[in-house]
PDB file of C-alpha atoms in Angstrom:
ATOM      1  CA  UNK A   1       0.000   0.000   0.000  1.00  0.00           C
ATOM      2  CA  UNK A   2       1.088   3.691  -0.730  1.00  0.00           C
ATOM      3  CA  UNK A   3       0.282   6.814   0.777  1.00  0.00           C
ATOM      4  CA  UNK A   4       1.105   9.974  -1.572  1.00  0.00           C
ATOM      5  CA  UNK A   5       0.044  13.406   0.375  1.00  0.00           C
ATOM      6  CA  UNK A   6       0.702  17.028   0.219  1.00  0.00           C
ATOM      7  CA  UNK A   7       1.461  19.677   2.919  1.00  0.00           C
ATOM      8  CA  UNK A   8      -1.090  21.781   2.760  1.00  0.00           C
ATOM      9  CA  UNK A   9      -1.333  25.454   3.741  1.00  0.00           C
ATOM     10  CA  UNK A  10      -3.101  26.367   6.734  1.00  0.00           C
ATOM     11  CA  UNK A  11      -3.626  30.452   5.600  1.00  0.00           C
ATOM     12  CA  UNK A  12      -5.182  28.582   2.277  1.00  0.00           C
ATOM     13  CA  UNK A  13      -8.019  26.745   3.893  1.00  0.00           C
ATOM     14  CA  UNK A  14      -5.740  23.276   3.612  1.00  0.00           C
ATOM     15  CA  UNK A  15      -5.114  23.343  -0.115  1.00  0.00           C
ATOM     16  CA  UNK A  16      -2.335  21.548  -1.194  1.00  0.00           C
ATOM     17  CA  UNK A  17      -0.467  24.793  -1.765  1.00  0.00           C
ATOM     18  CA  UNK A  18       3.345  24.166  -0.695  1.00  0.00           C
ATOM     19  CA  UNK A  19       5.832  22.473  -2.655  1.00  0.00           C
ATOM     20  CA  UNK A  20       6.702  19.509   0.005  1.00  0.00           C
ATOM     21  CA  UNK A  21       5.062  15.907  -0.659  1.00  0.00           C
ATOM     22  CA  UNK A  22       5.425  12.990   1.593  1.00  0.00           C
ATOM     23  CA  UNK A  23       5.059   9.426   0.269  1.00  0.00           C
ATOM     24  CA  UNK A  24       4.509   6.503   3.107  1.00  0.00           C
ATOM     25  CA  UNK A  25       5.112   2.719   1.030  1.00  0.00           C
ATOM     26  CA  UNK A  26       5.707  -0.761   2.518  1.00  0.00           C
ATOM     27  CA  UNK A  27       9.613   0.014   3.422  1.00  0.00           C
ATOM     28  CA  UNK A  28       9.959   3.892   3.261  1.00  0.00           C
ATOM     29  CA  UNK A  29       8.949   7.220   4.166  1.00  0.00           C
ATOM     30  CA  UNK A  30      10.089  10.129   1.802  1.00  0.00           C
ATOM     31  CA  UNK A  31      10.092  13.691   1.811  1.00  0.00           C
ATOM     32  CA  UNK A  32      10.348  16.048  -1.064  1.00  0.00           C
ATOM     33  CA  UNK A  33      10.660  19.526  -0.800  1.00  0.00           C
ATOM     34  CA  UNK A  34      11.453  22.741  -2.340  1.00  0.00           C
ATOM     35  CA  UNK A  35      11.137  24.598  -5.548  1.00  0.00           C
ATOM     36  CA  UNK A  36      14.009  25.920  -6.403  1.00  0.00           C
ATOM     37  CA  UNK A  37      16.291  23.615  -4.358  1.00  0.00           C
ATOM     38  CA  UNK A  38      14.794  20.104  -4.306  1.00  0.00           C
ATOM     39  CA  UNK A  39      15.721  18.293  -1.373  1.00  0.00           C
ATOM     40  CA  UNK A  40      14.477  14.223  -0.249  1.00  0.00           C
ATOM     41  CA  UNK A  41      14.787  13.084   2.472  1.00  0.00           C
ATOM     42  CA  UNK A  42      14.221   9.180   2.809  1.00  0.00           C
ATOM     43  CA  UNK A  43      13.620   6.890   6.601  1.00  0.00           C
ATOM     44  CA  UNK A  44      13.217   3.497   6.562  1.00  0.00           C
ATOM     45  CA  UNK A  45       9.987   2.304   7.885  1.00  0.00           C
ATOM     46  CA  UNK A  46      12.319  -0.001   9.857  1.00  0.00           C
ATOM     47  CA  UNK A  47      13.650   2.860  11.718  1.00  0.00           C
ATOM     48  CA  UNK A  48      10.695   4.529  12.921  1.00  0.00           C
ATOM     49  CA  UNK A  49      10.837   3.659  16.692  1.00  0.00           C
ATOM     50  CA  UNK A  50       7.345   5.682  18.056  1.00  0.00           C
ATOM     51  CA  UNK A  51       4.901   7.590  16.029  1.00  0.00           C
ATOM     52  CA  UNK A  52       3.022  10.634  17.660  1.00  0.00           C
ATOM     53  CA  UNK A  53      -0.620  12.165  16.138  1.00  0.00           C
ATOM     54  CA  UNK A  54      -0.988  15.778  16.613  1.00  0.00           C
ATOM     55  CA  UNK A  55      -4.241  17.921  15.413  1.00  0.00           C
ATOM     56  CA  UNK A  56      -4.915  21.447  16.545  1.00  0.00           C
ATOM     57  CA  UNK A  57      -8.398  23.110  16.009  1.00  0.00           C
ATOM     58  CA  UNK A  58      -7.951  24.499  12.832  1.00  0.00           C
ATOM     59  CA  UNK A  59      -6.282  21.397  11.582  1.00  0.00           C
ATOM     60  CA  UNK A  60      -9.546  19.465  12.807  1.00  0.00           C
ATOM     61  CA  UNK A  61     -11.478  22.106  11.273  1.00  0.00           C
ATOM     62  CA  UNK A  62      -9.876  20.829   8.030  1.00  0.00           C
ATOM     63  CA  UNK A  63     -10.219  17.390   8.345  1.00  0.00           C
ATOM     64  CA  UNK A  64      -5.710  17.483   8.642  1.00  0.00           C
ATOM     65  CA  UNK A  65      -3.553  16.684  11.146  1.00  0.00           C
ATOM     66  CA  UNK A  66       0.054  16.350  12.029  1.00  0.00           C
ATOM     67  CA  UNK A  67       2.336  13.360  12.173  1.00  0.00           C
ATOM     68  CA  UNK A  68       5.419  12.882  14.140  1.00  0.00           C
ATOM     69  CA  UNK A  69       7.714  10.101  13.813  1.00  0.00           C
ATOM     70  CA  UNK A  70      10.479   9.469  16.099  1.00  0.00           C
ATOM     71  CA  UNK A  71      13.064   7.811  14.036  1.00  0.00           C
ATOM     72  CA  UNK A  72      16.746   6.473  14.291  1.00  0.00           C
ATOM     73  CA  UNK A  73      17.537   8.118  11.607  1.00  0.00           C
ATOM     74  CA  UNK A  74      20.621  10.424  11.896  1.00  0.00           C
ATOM     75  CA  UNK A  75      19.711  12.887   9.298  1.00  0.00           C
ATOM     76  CA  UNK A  76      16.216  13.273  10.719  1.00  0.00           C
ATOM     77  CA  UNK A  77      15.126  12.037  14.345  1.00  0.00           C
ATOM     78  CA  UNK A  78      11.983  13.918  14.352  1.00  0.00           C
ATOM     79  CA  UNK A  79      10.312  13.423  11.062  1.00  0.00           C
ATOM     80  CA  UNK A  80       7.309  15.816  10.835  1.00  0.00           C
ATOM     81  CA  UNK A  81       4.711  14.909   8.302  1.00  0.00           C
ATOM     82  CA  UNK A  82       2.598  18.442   8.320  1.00  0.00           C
ATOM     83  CA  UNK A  83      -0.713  19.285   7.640  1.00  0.00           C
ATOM     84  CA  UNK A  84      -1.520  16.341   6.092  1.00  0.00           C
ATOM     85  CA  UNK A  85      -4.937  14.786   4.987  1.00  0.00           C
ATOM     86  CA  UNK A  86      -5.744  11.108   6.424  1.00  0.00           C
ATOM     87  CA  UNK A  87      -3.583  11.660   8.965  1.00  0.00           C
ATOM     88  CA  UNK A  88      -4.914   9.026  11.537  1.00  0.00           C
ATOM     89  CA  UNK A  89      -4.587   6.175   8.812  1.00  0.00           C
ATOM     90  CA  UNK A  90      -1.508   6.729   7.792  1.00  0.00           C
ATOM     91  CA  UNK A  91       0.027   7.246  11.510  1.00  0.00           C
ATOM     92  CA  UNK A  92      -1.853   3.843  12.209  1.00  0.00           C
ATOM     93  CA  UNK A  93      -0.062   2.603   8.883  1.00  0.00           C
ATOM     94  CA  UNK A  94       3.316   3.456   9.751  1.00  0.00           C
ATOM     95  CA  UNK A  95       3.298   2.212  13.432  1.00  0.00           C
ATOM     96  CA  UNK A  96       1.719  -1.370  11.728  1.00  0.00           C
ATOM     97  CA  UNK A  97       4.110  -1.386   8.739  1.00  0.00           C
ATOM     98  CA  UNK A  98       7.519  -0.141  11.152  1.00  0.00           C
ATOM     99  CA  UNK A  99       6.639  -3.392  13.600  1.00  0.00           C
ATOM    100  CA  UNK A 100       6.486  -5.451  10.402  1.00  0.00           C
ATOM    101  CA  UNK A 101       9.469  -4.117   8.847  1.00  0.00           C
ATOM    102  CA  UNK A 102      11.508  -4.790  12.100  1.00  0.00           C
ATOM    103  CA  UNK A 103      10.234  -8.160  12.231  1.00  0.00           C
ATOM    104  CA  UNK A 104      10.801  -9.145   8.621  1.00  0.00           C
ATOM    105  CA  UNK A 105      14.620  -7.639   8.986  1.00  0.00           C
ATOM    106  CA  UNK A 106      15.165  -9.219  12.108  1.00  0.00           C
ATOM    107  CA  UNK A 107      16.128  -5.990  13.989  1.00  0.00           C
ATOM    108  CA  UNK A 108      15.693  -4.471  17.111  1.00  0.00           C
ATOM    109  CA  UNK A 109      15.240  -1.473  18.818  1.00  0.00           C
ATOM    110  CA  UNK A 110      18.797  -0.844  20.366  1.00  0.00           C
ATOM    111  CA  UNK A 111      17.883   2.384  21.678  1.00  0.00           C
ATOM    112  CA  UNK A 112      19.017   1.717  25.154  1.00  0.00           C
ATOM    113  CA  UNK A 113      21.063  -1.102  24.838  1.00  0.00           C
ATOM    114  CA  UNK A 114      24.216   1.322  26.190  1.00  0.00           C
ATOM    115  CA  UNK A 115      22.943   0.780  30.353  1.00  0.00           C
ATOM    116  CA  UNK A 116      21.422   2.997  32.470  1.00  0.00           C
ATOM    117  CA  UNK A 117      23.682   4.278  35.176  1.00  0.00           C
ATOM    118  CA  UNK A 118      21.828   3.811  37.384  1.00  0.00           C
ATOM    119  CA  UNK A 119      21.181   0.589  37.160  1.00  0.00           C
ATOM    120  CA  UNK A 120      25.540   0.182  37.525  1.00  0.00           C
ATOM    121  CA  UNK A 121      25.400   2.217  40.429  1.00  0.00           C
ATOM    122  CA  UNK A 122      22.509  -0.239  41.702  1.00  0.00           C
ATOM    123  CA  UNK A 123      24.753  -3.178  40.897  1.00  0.00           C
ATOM    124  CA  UNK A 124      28.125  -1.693  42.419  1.00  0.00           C
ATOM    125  CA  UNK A 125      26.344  -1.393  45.586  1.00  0.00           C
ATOM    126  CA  UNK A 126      24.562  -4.500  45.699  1.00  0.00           C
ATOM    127  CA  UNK A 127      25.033  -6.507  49.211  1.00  0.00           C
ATOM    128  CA  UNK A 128      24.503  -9.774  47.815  1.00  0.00           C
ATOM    129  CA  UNK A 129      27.457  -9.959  45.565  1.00  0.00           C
TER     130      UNK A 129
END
């Protein structure tokens, strides 16, 4: 399945107005951007550790809504899919799909594999070493 969606102004009543798309498939989410400098950004599906819904009034008002994804991607951590239309499908998409995509390469999330300290402090102090 693919998602293809446009930021869309929020001075223009939510038309599709600014030159940024996002397209959401099976393995990747990309970003393209600009008019006179195109820029894409790509983030593997795979890589998308939490994904965060946002919708302020006027958004609601237009039927759009914000999407966050917190990623482990260096270029972008905080991938912001703005003002976009179907916003609650797709975020529901992209948390389904990410799981799958984790699963089917056999990763994990390694976020805080590095220890907490203080959890060594715990174990430095323990009294029944």
């Amino acid at each position: 399945m693919t998602y293809k969606e446009k930021k869309r102004s929020l001075l223009f009543l939510g038309l599709p107005w600014t030159f940024t798309s996002y397209t959401v498939t099976d393995e990747i989410i990309t970003v393209d951007s600009g008019l006179l400098k195109k820029e894409e950004n790509d983030c593997y599906l795979y890589k998308v550790i939490d994904v965060r819904l946002e919708t302020r009034l006027f958004e609601r008002m237009l039927g759009l809504g914000t999407i966050h994804c917190f990623t482990g991607d260096v270029t972008d951590p905080d991938l912001k899919l703005l003002h976009i239309k179907h916003a609650k499908e797709i975020k529901d998409y992209i948390l389904k799909q990410s799981e799958q995509e984790r699963l089917k390469r056999k990763t994990l999330n390694t976020q805080h594999l590095d220890g907490n300290p203080g959890i060594s402090k715990m174990a430095q102090t323990d009294s029944c070493r």
